[in-house]
Coordinates of C-alpha atoms and ligand atoms in Angstrom, one line a residue:
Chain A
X15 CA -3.9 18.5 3.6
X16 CA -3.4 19.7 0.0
X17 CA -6.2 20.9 -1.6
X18 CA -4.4 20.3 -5.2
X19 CA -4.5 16.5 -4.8
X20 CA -6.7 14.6 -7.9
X21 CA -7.5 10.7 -7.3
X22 CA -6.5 8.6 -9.9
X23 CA -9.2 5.7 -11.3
X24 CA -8.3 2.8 -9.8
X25 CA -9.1 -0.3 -11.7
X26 CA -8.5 -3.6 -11.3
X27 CA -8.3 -6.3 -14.5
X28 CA -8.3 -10.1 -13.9
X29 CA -8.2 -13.0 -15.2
X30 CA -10.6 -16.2 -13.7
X31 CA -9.9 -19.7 -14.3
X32 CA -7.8 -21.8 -16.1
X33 CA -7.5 -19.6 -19.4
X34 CA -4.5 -18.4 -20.3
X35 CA -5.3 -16.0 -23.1
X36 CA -3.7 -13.0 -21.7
X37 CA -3.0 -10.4 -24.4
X38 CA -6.0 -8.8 -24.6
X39 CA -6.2 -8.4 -20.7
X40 CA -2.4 -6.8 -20.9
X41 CA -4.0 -4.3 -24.0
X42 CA -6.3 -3.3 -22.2
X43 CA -4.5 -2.4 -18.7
X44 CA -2.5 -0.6 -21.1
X45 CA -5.3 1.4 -22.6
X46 CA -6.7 2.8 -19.3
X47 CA -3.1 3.0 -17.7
X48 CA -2.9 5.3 -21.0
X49 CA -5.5 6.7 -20.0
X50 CA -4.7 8.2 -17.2
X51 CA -5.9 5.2 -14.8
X52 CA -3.5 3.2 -12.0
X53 CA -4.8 -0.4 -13.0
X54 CA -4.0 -3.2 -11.0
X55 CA -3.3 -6.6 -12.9
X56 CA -3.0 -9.5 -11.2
X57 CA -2.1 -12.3 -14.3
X58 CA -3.9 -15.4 -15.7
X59 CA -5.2 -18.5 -13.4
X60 CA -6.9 -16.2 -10.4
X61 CA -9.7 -17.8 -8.5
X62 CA -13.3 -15.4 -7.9
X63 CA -12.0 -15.5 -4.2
X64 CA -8.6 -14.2 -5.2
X65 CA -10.4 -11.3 -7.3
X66 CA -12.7 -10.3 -5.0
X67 CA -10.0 -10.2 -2.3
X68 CA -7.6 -8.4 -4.8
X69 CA -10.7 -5.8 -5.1
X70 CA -11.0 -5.4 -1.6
X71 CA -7.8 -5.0 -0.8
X72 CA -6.9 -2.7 -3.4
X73 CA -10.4 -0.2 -2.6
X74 CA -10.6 -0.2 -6.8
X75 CA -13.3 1.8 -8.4
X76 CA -13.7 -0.6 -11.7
X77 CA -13.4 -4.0 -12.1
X78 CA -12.6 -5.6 -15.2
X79 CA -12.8 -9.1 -15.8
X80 CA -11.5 -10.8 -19.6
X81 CA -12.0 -14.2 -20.3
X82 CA -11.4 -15.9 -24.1
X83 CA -12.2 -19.5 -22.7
X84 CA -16.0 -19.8 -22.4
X85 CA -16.6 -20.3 -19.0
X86 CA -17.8 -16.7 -18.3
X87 CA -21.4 -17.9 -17.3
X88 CA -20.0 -20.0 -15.0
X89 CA -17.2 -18.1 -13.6
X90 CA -19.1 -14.2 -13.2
X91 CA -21.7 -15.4 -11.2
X92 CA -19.3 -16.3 -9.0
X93 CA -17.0 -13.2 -9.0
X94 CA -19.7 -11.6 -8.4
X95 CA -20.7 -13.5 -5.2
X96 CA -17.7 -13.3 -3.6
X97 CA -17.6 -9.7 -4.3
X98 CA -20.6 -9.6 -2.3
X99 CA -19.8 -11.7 0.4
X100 CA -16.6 -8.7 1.2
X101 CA -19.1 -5.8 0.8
X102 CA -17.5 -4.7 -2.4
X103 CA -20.6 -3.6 -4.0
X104 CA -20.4 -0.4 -5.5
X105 CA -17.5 -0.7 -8.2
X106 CA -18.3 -0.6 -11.7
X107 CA -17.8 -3.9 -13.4
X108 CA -17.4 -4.9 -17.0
X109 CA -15.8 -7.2 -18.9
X110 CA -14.4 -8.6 -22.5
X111 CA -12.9 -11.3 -24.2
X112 CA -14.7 -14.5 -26.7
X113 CA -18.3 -13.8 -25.4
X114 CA -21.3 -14.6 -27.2
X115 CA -24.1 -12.3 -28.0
X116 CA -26.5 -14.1 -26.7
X117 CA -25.1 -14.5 -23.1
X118 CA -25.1 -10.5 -22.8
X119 CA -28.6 -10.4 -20.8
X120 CA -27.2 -13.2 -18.2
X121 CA -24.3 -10.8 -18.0
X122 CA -26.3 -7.5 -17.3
X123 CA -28.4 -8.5 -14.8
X124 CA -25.1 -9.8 -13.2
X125 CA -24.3 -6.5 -12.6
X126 CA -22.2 -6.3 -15.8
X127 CA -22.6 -2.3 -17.5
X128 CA -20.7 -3.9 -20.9
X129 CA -19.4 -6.4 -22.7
X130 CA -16.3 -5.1 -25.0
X131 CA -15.6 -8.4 -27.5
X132 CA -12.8 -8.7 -30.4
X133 CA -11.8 -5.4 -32.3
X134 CA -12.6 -3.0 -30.2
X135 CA -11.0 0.1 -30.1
X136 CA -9.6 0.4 -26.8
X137 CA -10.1 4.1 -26.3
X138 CA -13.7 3.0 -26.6
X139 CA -12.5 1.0 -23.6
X140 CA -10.9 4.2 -21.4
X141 CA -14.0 6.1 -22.8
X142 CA -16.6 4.0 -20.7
X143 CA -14.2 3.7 -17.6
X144 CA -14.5 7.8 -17.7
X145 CA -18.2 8.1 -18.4
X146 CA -19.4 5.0 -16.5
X147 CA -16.9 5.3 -12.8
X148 CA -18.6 6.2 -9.7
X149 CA -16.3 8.5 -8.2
Chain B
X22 CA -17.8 11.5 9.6
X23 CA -18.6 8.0 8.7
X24 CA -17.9 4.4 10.7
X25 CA -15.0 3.6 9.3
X26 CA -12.8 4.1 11.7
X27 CA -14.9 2.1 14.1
X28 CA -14.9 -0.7 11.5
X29 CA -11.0 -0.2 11.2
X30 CA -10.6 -0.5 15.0
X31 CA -12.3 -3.4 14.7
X32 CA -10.1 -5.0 12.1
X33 CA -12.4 -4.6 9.3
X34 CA -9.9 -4.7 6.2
X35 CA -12.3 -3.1 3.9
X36 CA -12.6 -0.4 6.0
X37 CA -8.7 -0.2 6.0
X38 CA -8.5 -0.2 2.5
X39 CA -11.1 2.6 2.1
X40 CA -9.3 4.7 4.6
X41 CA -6.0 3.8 2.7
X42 CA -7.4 5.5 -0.4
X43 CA -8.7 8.3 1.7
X44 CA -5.0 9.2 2.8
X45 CA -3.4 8.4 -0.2
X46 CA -5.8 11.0 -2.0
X47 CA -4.9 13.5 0.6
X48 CA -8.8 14.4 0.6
X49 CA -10.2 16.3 3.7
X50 CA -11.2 13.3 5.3
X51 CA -7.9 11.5 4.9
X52 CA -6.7 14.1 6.9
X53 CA -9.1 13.5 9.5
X54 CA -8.8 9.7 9.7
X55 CA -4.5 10.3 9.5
X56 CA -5.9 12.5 13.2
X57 CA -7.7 9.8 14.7
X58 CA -5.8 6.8 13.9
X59 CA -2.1 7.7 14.1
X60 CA -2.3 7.4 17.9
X61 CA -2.9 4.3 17.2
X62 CA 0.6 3.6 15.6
X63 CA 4.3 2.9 16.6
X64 CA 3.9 -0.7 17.2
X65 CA 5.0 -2.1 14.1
X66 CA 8.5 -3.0 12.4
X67 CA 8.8 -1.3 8.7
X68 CA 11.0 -3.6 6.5
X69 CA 12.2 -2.1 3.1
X70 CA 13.0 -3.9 0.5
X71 CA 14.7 -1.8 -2.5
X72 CA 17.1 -3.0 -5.7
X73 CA 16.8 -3.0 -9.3
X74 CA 14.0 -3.7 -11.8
X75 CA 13.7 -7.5 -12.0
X76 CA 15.9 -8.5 -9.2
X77 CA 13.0 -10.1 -7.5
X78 CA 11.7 -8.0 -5.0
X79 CA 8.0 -8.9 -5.1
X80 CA 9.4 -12.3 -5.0
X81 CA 10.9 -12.0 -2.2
X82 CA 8.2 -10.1 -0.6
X83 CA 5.5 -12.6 -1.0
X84 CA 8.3 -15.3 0.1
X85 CA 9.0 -13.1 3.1
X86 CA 5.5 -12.7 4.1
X87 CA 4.7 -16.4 3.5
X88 CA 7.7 -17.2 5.9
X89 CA 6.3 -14.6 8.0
X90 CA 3.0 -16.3 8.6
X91 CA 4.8 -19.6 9.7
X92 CA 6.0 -17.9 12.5
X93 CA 2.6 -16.4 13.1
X94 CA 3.4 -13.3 12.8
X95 CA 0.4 -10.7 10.6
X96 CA 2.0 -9.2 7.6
X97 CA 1.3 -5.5 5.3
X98 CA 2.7 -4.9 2.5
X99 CA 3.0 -2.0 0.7
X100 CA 4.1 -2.2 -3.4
X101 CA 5.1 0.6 -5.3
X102 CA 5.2 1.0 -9.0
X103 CA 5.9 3.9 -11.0
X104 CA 3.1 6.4 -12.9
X105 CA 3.2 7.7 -16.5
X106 CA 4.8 11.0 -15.8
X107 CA 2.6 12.2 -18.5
X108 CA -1.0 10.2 -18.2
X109 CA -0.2 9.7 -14.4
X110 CA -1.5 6.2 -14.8
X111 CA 0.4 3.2 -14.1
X112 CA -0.2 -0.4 -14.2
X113 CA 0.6 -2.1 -10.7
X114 CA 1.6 -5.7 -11.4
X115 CA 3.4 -6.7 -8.1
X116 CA 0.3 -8.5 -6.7
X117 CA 1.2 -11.1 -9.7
X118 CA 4.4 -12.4 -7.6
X119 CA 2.5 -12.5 -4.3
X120 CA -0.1 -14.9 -5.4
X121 CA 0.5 -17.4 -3.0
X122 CA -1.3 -15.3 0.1
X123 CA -3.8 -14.0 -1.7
X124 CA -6.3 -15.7 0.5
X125 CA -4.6 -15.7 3.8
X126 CA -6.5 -13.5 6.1
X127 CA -3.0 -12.5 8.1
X128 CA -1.6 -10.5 4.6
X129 CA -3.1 -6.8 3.1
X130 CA -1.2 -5.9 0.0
X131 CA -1.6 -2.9 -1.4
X132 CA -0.5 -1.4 -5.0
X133 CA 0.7 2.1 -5.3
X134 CA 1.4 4.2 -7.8
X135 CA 4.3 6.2 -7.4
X136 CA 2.7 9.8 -8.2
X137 CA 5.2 11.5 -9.1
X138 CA 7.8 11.4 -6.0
X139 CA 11.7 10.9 -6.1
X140 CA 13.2 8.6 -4.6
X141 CA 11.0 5.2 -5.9
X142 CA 8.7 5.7 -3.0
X143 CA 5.0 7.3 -3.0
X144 CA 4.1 11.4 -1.9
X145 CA 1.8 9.7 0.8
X146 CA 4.4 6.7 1.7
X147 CA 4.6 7.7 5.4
X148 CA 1.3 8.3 6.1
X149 CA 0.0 5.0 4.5
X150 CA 2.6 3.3 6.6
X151 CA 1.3 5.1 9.6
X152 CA -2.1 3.6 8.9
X153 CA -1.0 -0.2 8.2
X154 CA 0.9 0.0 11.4
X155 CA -1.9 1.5 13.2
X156 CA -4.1 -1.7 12.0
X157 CA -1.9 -3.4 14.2
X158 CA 0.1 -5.9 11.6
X159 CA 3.2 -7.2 13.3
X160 CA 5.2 -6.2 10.3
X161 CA 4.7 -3.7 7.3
X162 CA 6.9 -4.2 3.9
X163 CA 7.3 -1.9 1.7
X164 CA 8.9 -2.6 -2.5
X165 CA 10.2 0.2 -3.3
X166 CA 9.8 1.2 -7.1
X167 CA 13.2 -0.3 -8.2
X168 CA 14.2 2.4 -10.3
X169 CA 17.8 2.6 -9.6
X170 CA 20.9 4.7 -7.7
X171 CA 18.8 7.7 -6.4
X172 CA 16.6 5.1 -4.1
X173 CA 17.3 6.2 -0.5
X174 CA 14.3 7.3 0.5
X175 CA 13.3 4.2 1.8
X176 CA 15.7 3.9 4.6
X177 CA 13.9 7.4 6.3
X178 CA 10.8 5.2 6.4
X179 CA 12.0 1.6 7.0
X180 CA 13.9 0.5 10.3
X181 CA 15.2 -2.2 8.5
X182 CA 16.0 -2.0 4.7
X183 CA 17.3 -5.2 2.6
X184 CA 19.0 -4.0 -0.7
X185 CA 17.9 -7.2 -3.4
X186 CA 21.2 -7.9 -5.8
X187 CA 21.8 -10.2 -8.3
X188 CA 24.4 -12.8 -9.6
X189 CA 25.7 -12.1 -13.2
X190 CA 24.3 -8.7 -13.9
X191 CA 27.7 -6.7 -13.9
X192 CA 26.5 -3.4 -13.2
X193 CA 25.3 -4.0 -10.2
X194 CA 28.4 -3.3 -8.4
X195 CA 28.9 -0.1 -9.9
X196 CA 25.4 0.6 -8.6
X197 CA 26.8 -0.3 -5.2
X198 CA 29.8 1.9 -5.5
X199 CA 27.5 4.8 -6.2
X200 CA 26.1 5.0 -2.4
X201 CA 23.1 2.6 -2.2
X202 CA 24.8 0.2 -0.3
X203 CA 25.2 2.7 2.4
X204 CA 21.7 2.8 3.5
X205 CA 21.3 -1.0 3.1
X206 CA 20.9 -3.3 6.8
X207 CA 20.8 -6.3 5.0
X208 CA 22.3 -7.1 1.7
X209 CA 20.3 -9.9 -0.2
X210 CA 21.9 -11.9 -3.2
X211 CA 18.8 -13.1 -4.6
X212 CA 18.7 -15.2 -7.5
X213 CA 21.2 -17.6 -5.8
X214 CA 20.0 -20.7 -8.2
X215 CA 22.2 -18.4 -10.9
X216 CA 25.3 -18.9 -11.6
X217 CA 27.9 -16.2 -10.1
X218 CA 26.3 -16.1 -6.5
X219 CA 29.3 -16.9 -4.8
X220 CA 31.5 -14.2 -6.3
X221 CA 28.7 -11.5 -5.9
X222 CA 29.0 -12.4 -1.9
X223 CA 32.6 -12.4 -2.2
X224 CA 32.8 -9.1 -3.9
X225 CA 30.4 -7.5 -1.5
X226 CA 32.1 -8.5 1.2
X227 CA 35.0 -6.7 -0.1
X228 CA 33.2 -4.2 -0.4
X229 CA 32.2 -3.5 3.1
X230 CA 35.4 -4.5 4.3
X231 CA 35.9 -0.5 2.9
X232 CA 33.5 0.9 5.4
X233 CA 34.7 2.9 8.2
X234 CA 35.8 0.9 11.2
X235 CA 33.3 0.3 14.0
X236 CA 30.4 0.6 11.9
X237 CA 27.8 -2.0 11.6
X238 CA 28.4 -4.7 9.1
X239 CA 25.1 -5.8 7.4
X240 CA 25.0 -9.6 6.8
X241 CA 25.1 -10.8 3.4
X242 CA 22.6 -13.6 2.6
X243 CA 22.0 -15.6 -0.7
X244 CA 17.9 -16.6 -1.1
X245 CA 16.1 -18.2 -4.1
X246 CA 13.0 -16.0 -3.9
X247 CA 11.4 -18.3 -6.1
X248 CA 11.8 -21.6 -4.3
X249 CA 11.8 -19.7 -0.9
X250 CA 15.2 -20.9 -0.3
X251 CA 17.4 -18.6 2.2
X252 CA 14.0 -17.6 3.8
X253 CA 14.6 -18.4 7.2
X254 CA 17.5 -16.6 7.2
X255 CA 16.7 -13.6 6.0
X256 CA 14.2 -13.6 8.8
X257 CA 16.6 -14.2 11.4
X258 CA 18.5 -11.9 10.1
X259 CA 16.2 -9.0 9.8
X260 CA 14.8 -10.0 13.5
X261 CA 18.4 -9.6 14.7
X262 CA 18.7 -6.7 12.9
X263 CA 15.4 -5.2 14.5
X264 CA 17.0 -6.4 18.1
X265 CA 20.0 -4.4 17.0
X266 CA 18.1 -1.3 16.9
X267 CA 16.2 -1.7 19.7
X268 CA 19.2 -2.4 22.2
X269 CA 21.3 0.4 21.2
X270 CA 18.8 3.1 21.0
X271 CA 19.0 3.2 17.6
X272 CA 15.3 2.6 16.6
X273 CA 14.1 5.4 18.7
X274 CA 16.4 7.5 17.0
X275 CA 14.9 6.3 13.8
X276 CA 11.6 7.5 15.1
X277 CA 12.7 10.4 15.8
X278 CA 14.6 11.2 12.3
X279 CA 11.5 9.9 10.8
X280 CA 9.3 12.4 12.5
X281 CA 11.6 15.9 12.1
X282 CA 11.9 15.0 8.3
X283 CA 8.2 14.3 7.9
X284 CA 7.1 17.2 10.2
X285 CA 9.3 19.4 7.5
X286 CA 8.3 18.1 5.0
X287 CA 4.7 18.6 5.0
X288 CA 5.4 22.2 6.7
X289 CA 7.6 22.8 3.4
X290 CA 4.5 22.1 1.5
X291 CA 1.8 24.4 3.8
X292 CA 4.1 26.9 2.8
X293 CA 4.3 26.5 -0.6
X294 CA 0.4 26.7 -0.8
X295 CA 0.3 29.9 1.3
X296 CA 2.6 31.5 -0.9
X297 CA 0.4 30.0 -3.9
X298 CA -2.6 31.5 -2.8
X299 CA -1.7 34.2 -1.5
X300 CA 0.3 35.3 -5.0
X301 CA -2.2 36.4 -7.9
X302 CA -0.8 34.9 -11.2
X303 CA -0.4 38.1 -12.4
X304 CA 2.2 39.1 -9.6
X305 CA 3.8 35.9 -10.0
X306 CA 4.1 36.0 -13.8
X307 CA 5.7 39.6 -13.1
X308 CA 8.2 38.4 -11.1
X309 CA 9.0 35.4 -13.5
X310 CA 9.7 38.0 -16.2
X311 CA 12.1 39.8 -14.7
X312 CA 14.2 37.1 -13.2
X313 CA 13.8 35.8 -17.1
X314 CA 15.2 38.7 -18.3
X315 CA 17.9 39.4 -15.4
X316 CA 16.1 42.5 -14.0
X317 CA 16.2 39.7 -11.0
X318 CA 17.6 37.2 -9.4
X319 CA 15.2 34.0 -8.6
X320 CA 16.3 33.9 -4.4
X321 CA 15.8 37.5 -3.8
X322 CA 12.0 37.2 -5.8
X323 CA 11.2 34.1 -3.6
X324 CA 12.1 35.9 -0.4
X325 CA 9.7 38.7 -1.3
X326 CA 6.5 36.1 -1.9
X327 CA 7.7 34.0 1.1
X328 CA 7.8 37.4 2.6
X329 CA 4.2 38.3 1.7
X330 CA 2.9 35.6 3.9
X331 CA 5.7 35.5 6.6
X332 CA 5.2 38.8 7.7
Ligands
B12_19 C1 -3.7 -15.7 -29.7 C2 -4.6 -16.8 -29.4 C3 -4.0 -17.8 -28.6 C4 -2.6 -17.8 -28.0 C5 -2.7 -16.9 -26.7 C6 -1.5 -16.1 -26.4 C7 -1.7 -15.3 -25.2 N1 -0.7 -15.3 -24.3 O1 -2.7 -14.6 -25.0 C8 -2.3 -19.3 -27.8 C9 -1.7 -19.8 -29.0 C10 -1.4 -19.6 -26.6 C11 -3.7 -19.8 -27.6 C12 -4.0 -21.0 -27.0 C13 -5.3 -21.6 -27.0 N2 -6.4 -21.1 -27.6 CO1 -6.5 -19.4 -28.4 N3 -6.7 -17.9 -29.5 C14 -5.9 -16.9 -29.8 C15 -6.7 -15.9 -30.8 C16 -6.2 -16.3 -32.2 C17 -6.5 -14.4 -30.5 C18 -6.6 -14.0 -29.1 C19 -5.9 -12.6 -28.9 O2 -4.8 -12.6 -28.3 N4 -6.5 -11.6 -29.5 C20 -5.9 -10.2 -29.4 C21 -6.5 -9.5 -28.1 C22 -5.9 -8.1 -28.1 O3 -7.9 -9.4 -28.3 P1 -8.9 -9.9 -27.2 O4 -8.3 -10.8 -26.2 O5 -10.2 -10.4 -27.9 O6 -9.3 -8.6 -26.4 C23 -10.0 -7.5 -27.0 C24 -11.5 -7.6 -26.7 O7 -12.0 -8.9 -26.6 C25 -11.6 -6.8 -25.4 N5 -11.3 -7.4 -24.1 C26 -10.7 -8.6 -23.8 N6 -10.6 -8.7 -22.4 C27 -11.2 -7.6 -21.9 C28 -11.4 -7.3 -20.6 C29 -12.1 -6.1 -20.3 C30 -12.3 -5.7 -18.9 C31 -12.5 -5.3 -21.3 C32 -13.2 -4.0 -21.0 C33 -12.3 -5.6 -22.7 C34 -11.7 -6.8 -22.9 O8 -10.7 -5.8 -25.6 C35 -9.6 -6.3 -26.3 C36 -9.1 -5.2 -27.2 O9 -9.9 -5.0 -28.3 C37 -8.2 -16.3 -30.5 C38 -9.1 -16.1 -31.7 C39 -9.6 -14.7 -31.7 N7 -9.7 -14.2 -32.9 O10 -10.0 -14.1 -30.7 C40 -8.0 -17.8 -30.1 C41 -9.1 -18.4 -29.2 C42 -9.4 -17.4 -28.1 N8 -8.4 -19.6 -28.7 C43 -9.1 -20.6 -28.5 C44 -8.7 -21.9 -28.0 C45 -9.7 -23.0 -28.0 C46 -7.4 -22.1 -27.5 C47 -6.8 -23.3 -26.9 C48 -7.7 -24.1 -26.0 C49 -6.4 -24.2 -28.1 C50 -5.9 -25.6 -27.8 N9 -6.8 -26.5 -28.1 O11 -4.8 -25.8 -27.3 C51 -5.5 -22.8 -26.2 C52 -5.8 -22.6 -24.7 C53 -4.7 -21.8 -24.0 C54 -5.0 -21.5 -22.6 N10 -4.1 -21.9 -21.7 O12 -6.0 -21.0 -22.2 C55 -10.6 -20.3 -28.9 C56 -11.5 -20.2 -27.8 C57 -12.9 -20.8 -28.1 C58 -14.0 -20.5 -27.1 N11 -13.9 -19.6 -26.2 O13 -15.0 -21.1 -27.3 C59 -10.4 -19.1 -29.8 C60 -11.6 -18.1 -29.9 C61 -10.1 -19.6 -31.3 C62 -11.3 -20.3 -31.9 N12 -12.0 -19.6 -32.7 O14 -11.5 -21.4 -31.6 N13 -4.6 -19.0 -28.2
GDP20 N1 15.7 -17.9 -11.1 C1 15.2 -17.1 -10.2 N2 14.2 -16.2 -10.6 C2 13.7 -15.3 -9.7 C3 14.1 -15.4 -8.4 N3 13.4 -14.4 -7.7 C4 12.6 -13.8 -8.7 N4 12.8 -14.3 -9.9 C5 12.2 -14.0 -11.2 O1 12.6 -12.7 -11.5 C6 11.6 -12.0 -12.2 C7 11.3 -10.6 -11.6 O2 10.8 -10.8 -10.3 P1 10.0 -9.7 -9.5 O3 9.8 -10.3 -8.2 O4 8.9 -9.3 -10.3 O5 11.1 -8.5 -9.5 P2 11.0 -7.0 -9.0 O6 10.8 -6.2 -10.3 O7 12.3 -6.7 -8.4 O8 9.8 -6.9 -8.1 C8 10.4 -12.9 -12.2 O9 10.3 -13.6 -13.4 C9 10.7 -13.8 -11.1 O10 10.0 -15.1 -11.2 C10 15.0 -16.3 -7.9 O11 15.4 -16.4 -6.8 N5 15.5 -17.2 -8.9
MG21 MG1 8.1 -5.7 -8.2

């Protein structure tokens, strides 16, 4: 086979529950398309079992999850489970959207490397994927 | 060498995926798994479905599938999107219209990007095909990039291609004029809850009447993707189209087409590298300056580096 061939990043950004803020999901998927990275998006209202299956599926190096709603604490954990459950336990995740200082710790030891919130420059965003990726 | 082809014998879907990637990467062990696995394939009936931007071919790929599983039948599907030609990323967004079987063990989708290639299918198509089949789903579709004219690709891969039009878009019968419509099997008028259905059928139909006598007509069908109306239909028809090919001798033929072009193909691009290697930039960049400046012509300096490693 060719020995010229480079792998793309392969990254997947979704959406959990019922929120339906979606712009800065789409900005993002942007960013690291951009960037050089094939992102899969899969839209607003996906279940953790549908994200984790998308993941799977897809073989995706990063997983970004953005959520504006406030149910981050009780949606991750569960992301994160069923991620799990399929043996999908070496991507990198992170994650964005309305979260609150405070809930960062609960989010590391999730498994979560960052937490990008409001105003951030999204080449900071492609930056991480690029540094962080285990490839 | 890992378990993963083990796992994938064993229907283990990660294990597909990860092999997926492996191919699609063209890494050394792609190669390897490509070895082992495409013994395996053969089995399975490759559906293409190709049309415009926005004429509802995800759609009608998830409502194809979803009819699919009703009639028990294990489903792959393959989506292609385009890449940046100058990031090479892409976003892959088909999954979005597919939501419904996003839980249903039966269905593997798969995004990919398109790399590059002509012809709104993926460098790697056929070999990523060859894997899906060799997982032993009953069907594999593939959405073809939806780019435009220049789409024919798909009908080397697919046994069975559906060409998605439109009601009320106008150009799409030029589109049709221009040589699409020859590779279609199946002619879809999606989009049938629009106004304008009717005539599209009608005006396909005189369409075909133009085609050469004795050739295979390909059904025209009208579906509402999004209610799944026309569903069954399309099945039936694809299913009669597949028992087409297989009574007449056609679908080995296929096979065979499929295999000299890919066989080709990948020789073409062996041979490419040889030369690459075996040509030091400097004696290429030579050569390049004096077909620039007409000490040269171009064929004459290719059949001395194709020479070089020929000999
Ligand atoms: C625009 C907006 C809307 C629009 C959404 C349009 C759309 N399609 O997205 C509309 C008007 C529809 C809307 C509706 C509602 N909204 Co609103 N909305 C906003 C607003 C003003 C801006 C959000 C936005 O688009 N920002 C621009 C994008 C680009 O930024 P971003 O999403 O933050 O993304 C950046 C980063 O966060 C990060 N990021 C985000 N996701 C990810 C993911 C990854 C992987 C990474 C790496 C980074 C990352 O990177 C991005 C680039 O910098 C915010 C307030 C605010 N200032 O944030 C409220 C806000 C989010 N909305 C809010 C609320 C309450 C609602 C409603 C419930 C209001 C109501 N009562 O009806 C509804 C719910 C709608 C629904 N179905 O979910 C609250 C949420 C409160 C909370 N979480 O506790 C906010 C915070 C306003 C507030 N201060 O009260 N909203
Ligand atoms: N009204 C109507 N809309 C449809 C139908 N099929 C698809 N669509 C819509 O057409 C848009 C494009 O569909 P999509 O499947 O993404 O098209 P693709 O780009 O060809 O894959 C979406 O908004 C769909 O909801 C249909 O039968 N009727
Ligand atoms: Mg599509």
């Amino acid at each position: 086979m060719s020995t010229t061939a480079t792998a793309q990043i392969r990254v997947l950004i979704a959406k959990p529950g019922l929120d339906g803020h979606d712009r800065g999901a789409k900005v993002v998927a942007r960013a690291l398309r951009d960037g050089g990275c094939e992102v899969i998006y899969t839209g607003i209202r996906q279940t953790p079992e549908m994200i984790a299956e998308a993941a799977l599926q897809e073989d995706v190096d990063v997983v970004g999850l953005s959520i504006l709603s406030g149910a981050h604490l009780e949606l991750f954990p569960r992301v994160v489970d069923e991620l799990k459950k399929r043996g999908v336990d070496d991507v990198l995740l992170f994650c964005g959207g309305i979260i609150p200082e405070e809930d960062t710790a609960a989010l590391t030891s999730l498994g979560f490397k960052a937490v990008f919130r409001p105003g951030t420059n999204t080449q900071d965003i492609v930056k991480f994927v690029y540094e962080n990726v285990k490839k | 060498m890992d378990d993963l082809v083990e796992r994938f014998l064993k229907k283990d879907r990660r294990a597909l995926a990860r092999i997926i990637s492996r191919v699609e990467n063209e890494t050394p062990e792609g190669g390897e798994y490509l070895r082992l696995l495409f013994p395996h394939s053969g089995k399975t009936h490759i559906i293409g479905i190709t049309g415009g931007a926005g004429s509802g071919k995800s759609t009608l790929t998830g409502a194809l599938a979803a009819a699919y599983r009703k009639r028990e039948k294990t489903v792959g599907i393959i989506a292609v999107d385009p890449s940046s030609p100058f990031t090479k990323g892409a976003i892959l967004g088909d999954r979005i219209r597919m939501q419904d079987l996003a839980l249903d063990p039966g269905v593997y989708v798969r995004s990919m990007a398109g790399r590059g290639a002509l012809g709104g299918l993926a460098p790697t198509i056929a070999d990523v095909v060859a894997v899906m089949d060799a997982f032993g789903f009953d069907v594999v579709m593939i959405e073809t990039i939806g780019a435009g004219q220049d789409e024919v690709e798909i009908a080397g891969t697919a046994m069975t291609t559906i060409l998605v039009n439109n009601p009320g878009t106008g150009d799409d019968i030029q589109a049709l004029k221009a040589g699409i419509i020859e590779i279609a099997d199946i002619l879809v008028v999606n989009k049938a809850d629009h106004p304008g259905a009717d005539i599209l059928v009608s005006q396909l139909q005189a369409l075909l009447a133009l085609s050469p006598a004795g050739s295979r007509r390909p059904p025209i069908l009208k579906t509402t993707a999004t209610k799944g109306d026309g569903l069954d239909e399309l099945l039936d028809a694809v299913a009669e189209h597949y028992a087409y090919l297989q009574s007449s001798g056609l679908l080995s033929k296929h096979r065979e087409e499929d295999a000299r072009h890919q066989v080709l193909s990948i020789a073409r691009q062996i041979l490419l590298e040889r030369i690459r290697q075996a040509t030091p930039e400097e004696a290429l960049q030579a050569l390049v300056e004096r077909i620039a400046a007409r000490e040269l012509d171009p064929h004459t300096a290719a059949e001395e580096l194709a020479g070089n490693v020929l000999a």
